[in-house]
mmCIF file of C-alpha atoms in Angstrom:
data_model
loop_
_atom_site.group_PDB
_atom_site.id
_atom_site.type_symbol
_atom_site.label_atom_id
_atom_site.label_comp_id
_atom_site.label_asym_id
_atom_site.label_seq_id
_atom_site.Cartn_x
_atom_site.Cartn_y
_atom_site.Cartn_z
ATOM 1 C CA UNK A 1 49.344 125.158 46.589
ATOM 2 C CA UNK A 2 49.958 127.998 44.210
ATOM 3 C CA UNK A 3 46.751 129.670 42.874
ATOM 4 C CA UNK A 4 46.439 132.442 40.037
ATOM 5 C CA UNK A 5 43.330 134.377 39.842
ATOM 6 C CA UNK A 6 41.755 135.907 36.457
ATOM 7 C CA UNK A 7 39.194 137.852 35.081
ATOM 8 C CA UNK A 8 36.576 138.079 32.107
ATOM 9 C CA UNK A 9 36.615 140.130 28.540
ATOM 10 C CA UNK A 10 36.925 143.526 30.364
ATOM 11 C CA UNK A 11 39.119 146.010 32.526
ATOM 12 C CA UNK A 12 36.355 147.917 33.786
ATOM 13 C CA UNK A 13 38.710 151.453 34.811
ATOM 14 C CA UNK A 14 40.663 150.978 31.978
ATOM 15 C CA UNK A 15 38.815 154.077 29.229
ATOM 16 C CA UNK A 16 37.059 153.515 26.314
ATOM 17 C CA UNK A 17 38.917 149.738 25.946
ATOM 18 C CA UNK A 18 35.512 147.455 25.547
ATOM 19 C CA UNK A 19 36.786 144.597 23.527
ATOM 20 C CA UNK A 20 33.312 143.679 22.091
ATOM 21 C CA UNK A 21 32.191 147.061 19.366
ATOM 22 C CA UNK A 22 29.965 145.596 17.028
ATOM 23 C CA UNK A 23 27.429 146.914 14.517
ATOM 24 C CA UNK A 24 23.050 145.257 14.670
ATOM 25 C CA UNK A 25 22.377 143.154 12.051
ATOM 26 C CA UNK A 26 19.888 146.050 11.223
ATOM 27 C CA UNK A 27 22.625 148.742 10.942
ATOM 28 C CA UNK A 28 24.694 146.759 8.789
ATOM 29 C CA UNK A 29 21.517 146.057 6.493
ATOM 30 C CA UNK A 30 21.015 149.757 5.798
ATOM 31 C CA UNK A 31 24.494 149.834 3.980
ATOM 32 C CA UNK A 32 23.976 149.134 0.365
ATOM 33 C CA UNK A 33 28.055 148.903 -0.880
ATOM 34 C CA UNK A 34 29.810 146.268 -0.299
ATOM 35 C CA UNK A 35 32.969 148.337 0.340
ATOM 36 C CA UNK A 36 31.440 150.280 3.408
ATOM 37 C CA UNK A 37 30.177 147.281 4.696
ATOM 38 C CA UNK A 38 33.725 145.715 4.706
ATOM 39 C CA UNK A 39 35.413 149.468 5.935
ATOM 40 C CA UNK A 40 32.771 149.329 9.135
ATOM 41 C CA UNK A 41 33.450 145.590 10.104
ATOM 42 C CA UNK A 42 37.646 146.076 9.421
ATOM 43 C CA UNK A 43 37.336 149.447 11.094
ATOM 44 C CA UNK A 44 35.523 147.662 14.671
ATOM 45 C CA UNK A 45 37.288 144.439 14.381
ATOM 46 C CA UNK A 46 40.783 146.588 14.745
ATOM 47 C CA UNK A 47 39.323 148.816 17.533
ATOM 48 C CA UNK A 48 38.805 145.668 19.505
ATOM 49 C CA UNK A 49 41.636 143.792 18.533
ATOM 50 C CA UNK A 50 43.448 147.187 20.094
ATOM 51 C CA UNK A 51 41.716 147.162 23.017
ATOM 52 C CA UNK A 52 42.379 143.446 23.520
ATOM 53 C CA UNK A 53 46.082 144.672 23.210
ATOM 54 C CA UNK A 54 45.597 147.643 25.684
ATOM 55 C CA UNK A 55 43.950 145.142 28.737
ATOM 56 C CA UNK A 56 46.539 142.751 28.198
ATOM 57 C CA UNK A 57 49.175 145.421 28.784
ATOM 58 C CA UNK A 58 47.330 146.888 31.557
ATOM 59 C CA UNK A 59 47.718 142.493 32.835
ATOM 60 C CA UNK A 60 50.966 142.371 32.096
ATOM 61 C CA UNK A 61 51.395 145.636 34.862
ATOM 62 C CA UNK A 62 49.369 143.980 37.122
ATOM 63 C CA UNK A 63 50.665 140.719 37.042
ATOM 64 C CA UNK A 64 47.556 138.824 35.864
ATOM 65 C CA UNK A 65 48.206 135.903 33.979
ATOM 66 C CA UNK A 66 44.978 134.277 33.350
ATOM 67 C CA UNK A 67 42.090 136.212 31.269
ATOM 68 C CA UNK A 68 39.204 135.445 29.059
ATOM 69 C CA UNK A 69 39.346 137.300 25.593
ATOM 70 C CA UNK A 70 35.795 137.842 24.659
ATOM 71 C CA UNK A 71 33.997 135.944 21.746
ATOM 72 C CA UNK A 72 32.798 139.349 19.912
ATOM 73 C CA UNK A 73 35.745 140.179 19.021
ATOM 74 C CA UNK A 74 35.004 139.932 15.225
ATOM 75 C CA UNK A 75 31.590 141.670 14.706
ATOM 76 C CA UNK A 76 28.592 139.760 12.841
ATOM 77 C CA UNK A 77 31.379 137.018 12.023
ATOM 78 C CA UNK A 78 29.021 133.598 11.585
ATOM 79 C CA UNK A 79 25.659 135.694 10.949
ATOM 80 C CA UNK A 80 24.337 133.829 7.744
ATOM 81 C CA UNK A 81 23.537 136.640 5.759
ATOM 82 C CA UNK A 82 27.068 138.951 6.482
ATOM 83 C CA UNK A 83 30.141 138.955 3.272
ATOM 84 C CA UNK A 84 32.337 136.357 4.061
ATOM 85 C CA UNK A 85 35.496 138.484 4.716
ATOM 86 C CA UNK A 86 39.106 137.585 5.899
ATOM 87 C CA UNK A 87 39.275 139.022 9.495
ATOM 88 C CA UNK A 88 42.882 137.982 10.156
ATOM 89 C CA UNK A 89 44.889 139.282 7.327
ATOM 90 C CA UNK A 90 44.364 142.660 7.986
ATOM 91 C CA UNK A 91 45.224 142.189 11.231
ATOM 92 C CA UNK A 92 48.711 140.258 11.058
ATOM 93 C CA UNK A 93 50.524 143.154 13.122
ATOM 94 C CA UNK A 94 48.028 143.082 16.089
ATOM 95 C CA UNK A 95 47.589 139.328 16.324
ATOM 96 C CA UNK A 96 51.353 139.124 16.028
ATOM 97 C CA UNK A 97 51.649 142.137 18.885
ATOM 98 C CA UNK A 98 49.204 140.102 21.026
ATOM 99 C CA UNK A 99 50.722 136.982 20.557
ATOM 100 C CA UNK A 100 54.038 138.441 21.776
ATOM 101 C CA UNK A 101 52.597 139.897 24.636
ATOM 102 C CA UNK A 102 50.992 136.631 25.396
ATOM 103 C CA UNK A 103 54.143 135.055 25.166
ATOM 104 C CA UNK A 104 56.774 137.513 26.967
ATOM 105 C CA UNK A 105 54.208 137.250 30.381
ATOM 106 C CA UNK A 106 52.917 133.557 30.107
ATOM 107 C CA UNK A 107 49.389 134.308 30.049
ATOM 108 C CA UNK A 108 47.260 131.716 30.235
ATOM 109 C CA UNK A 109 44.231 133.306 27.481
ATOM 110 C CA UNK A 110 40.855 131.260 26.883
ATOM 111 C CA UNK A 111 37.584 131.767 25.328
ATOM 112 C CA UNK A 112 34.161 130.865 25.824
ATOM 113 C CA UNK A 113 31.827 130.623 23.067
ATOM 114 C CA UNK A 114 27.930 131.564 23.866
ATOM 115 C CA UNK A 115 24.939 129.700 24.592
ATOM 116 C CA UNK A 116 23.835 129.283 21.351
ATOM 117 C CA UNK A 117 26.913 126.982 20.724
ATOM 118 C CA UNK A 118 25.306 123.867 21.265
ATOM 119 C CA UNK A 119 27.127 120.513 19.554
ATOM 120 C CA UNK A 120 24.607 118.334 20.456
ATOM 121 C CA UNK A 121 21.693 120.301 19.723
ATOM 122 C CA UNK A 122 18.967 117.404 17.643
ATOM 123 C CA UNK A 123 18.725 120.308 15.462
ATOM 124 C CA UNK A 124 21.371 119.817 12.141
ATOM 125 C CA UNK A 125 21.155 123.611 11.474
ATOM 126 C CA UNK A 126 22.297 124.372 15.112
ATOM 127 C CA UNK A 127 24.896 121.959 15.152
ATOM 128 C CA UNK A 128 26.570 123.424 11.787
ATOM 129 C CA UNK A 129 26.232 126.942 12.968
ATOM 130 C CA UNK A 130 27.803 125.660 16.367
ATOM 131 C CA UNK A 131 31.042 124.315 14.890
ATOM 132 C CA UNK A 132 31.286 127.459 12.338
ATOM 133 C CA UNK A 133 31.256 129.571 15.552
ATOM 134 C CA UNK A 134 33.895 126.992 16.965
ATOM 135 C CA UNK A 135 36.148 127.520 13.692
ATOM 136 C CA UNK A 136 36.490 131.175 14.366
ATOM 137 C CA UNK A 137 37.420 130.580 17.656
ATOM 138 C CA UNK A 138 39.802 128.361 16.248
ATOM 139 C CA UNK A 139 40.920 131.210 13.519
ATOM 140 C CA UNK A 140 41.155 133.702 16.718
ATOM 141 C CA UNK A 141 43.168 131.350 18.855
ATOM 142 C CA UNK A 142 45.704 130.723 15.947
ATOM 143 C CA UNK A 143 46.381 134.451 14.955
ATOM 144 C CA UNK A 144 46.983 135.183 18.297
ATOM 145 C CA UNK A 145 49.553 132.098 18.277
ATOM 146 C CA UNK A 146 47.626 130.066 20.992
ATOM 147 C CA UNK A 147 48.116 125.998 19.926
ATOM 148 C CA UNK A 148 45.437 123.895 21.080
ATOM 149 C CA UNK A 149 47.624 122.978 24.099
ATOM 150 C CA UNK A 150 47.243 126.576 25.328
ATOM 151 C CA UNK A 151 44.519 128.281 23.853
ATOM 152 C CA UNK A 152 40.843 126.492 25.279
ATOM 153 C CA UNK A 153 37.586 126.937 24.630
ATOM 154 C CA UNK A 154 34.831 126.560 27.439
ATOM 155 C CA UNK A 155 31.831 124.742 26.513
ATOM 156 C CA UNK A 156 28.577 123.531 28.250
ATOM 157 C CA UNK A 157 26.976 120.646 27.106
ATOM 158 C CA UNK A 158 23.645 122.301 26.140
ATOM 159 C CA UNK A 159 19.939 121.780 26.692
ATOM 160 C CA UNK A 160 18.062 118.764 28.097
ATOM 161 C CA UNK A 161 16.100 118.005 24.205
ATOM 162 C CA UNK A 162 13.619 115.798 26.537
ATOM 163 C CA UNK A 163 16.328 113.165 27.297
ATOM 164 C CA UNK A 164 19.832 114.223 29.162
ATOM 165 C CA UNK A 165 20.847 110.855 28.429
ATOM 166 C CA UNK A 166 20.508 110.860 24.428
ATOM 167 C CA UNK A 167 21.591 114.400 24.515
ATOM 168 C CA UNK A 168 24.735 113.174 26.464
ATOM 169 C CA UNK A 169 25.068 110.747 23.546
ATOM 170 C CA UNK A 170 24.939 113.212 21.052
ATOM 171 C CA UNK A 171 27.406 115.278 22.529
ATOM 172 C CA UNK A 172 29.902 112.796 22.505
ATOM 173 C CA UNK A 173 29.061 111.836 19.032
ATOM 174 C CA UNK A 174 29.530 115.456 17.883
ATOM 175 C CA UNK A 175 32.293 115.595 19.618
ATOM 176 C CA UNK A 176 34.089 112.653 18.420
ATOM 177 C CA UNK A 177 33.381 113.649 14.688
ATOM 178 C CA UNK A 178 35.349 117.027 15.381
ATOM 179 C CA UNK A 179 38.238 117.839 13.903
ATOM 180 C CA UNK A 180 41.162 117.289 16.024
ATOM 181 C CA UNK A 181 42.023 120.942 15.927
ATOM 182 C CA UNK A 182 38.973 122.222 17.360
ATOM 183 C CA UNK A 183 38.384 118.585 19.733
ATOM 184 C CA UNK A 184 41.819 119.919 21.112
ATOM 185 C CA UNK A 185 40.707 122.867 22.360
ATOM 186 C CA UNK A 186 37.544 122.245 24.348
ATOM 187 C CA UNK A 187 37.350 121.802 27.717
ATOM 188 C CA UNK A 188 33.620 121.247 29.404
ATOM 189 C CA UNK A 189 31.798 122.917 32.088
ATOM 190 C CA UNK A 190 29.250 122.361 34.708
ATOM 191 C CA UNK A 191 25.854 124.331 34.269
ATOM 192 C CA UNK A 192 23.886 125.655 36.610
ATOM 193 C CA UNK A 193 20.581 123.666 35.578
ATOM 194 C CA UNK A 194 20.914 120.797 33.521
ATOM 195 C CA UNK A 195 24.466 119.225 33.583
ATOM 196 C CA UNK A 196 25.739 119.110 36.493
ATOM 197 C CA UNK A 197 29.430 118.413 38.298
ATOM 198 C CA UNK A 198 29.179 114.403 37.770
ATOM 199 C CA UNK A 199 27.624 114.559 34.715
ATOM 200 C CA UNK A 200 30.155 116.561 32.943
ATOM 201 C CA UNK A 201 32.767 114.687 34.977
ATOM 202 C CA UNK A 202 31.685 111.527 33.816
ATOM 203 C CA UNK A 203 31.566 112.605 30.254
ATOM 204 C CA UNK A 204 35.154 114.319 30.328
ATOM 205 C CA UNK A 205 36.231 111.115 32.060
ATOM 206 C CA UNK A 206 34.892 109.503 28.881
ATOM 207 C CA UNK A 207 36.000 111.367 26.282
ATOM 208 C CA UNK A 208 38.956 112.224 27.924
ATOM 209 C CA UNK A 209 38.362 116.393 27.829
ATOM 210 C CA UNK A 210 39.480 118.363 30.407
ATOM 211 C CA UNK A 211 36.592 119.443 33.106
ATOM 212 C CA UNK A 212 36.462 123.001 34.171
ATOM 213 C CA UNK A 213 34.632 123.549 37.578
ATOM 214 C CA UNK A 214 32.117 125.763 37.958
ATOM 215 C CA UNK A 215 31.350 126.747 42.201
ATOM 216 C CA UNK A 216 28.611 128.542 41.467
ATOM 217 C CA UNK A 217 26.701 126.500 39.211
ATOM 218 C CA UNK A 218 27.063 123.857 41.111
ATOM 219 C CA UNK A 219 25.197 125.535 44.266
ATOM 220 C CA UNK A 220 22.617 125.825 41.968
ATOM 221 C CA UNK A 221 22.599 122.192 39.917
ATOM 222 C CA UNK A 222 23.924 119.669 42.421
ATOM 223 C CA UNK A 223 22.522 116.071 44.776
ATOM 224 C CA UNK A 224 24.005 117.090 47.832
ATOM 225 C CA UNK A 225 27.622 116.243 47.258
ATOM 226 C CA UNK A 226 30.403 117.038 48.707
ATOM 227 C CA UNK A 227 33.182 119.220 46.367
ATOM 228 C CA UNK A 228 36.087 117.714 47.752
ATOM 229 C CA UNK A 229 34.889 114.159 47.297
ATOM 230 C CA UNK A 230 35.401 114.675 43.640
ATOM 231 C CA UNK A 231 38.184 117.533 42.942
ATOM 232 C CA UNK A 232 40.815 114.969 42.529
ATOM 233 C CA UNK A 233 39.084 113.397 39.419
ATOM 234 C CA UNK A 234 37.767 116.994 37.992
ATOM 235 C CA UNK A 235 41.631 117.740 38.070
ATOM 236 C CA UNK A 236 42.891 114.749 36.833
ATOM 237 C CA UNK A 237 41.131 115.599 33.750
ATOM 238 C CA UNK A 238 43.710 117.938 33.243
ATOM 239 C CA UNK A 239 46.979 115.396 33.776
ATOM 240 C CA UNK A 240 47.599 114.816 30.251
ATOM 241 C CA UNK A 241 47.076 118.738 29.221
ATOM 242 C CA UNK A 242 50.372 121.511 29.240
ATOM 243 C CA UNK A 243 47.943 123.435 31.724
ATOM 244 C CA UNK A 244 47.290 123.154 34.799
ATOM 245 C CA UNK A 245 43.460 122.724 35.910
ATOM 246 C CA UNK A 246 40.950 125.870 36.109
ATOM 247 C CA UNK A 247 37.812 126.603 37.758
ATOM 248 C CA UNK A 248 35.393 129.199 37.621
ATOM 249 C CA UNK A 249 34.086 131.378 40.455
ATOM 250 C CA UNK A 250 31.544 133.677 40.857
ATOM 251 C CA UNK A 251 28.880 134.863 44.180
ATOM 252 C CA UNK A 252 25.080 134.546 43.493
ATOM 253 C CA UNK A 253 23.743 138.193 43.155
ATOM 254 C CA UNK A 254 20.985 137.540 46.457
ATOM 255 C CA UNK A 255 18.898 134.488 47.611
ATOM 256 C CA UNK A 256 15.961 135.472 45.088
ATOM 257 C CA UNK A 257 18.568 135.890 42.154
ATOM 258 C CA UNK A 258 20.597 133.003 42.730
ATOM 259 C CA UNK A 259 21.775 132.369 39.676
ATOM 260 C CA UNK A 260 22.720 135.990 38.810
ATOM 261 C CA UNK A 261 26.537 137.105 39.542
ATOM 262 C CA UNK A 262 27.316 139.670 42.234
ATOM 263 C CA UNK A 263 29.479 142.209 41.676
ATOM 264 C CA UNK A 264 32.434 141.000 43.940
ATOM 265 C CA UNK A 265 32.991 137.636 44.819
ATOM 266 C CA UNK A 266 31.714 136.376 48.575
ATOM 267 C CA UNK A 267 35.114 135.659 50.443
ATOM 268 C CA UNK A 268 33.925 133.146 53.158
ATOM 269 C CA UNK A 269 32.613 131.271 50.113
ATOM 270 C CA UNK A 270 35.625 131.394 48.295
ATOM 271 C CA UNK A 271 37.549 130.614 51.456
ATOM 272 C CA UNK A 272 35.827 127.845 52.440
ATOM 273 C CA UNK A 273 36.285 125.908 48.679
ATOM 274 C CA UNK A 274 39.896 126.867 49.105
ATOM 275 C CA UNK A 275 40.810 125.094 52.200
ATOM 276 C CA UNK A 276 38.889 122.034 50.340
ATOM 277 C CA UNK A 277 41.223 122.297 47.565
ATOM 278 C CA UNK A 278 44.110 121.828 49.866
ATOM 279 C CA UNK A 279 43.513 118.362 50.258
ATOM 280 C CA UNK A 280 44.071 117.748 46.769
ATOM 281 C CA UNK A 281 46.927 120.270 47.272
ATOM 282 C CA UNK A 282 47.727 121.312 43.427
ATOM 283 C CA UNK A 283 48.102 124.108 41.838
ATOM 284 C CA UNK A 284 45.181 125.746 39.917
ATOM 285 C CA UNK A 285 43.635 128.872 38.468
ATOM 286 C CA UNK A 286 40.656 130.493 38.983
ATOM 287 C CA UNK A 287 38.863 132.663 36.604
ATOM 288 C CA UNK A 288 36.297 135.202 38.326
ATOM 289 C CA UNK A 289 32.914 135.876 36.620
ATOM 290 C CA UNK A 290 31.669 138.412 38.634
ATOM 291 C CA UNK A 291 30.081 142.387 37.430
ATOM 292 C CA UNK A 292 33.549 144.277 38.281
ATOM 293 C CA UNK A 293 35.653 142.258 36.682
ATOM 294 C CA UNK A 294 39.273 143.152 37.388
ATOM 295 C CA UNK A 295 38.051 144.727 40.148
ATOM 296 C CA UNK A 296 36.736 141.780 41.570
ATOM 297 C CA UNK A 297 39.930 140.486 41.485
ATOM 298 C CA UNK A 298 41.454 143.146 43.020
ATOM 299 C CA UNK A 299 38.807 143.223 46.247
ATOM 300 C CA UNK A 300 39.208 139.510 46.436
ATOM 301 C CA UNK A 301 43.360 139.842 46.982
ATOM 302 C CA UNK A 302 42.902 142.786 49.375
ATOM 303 C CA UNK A 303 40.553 140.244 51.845
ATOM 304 C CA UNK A 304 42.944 137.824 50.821
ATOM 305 C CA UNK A 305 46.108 139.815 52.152
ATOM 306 C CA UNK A 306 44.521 140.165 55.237
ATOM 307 C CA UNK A 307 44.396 136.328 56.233
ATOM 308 C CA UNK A 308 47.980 134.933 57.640
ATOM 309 C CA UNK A 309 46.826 131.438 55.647
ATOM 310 C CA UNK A 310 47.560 132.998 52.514
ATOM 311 C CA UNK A 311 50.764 133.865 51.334
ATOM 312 C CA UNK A 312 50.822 136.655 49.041
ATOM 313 C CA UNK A 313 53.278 136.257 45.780
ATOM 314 C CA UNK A 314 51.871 139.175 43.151
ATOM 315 C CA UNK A 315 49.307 141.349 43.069
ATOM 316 C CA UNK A 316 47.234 138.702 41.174
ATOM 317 C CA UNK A 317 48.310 135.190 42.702
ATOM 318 C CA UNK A 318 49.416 133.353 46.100
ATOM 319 C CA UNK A 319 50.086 130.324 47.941
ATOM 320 C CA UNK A 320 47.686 128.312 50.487
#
């Protein structure tokens, strides 16, 4: 069982390389022409696309293969009252830079869009801005030459709206009415109070999207199952996609602040979920959401190279 670990938006030693610049709504307001307004958004839209560039370099040298580009990449993009402006044009050479990067080290790169991306939302307003904010994801993802085989966007299935069961039902209505280019690229995920492991199972059984697993969430949002009762379905979600599954995994912060991430990522947790996954015995990823990041990662492989089970292959990835 091969296993590639990953990390989130930022390379935390890497210098001045945040991937997410942006300018308040109330900055941008004080600008009265048009043409400064456009010069400030190019000018921090190119500083992160760069920076995007620079981490996945700094991957490439340290063999990570799985990463999570931010969703600010593009400041202000699907605020209502911001110009409409062409934020890939500009840009050919870097997307085209990133995409060969991408391509020369077989990355696998994702997104995941905020909480305020909410398809079935009763709301029509909220469900419009949702899929605009899904279309840029989309643009993103095809400048940087990521199909929808390859390039997915994480999504949770929202808020309860007094009913989980008509809000399930809206969901996969939303869904369904998608086009197929942005349907392609969504995958769901477990949260950590509402929708838990079998009800996002069941629906990505349903409508036949690929489940990501979330450990931590479902510590918090569970009835007392057992995790390796059900990885075998959660990753055949994934047998009809070009990738192979992915799960996320983070430490709660302390007993009062559950649901907060910890800097580093427990290992006897992470250790214990492993061995369960070895009954399934397939390969998977596993993208880290903890406070340092790549350096998570990296504290996670050093416990890891100190346990004869594991069989080191990169500085990034082993066997089990």
């Amino acid at each position: 069982m091969k296993i590639r670990l990953g990390y989130v938006s930022m390379a935390i030693d890497l210098k001045d390389c945040s991937p997410s610049k942006t300018v308040s709504y109330t900055q941008y307001k004080k600008i009265d022409d048009k043409e400064v307004k456009l010069y400030k958004l190019n000018k921090i839209t190119e500083e992160n696309l760069t920076n995007i560039k620079r981490i996945l370099l700094y991957n490439a040298a340290h063999d990570i293969k799985v990463y999570r580009i931010t969703s600010k990449i593009v400041p202000l993009v699907t605020h209502p009252d911001v110009i409409d402006w062409d934020y890939i044009t500009p840009f050919k050479k870097l997307y085209n830079n990133i995409n060969k990067i991408i391509k020369d080290n077989n990355f696998r790169v994702s997104a995941h869009p905020d909480h305020f991306t909410i398809i079935s939302s009763p709301r029509e307003d909220v469900v419009k801005s949702s899929i605009k904010d899904l279309v840029y994801h989309n643009n993103i993802m095809d400048a940087m030459g990521l199909d929808t085989d390859c390039g997915k966007l994480v999504l949770h299935i929202g808020g309860k709206y007094k009913s989980k069961k008509k809000t399930l039902q809206r969901f996969e209505k939303a869904y369904n009415n998608l086009d197929d280019s942005l349907k392609n690229r969504l995958i769901l995920e477990n949260d950590d109070k509402t929708y838990n492991m079998i009800d996002v199972l069941t629906l990505c059984e349903k409508i036949k999207a690929p489940m990501v697993f979330d450990i931590h969430h479902h510590w918090c949002n569970n009835n007392d199952e057992d995790i390796e009762n059900y990885l075998e379905r959660i990753f055949s979600t994934w047998d009809d996609q070009k990738l192979i599954p992915k799960i996320h995994i983070s430490s709660p912060k302390s007993d009062k602040k559950f649901r907060a991430h910890a800097d580093n990522i427990d290992f006897e947790s992470f250790y214990s979920f492993i061995k369960k996954a070895k009954s399934i015995d397939r390969d998977f990823d596993i993208m880290i959401e903890a406070k340092n990041k790549n350096m998570a990662l990296f504290n996670l492989m050093k416990e890891i190279k100190n346990h004869n089970e594991f069989k080191v292959l990169d500085q990034a990835s082993f066997e089990f």
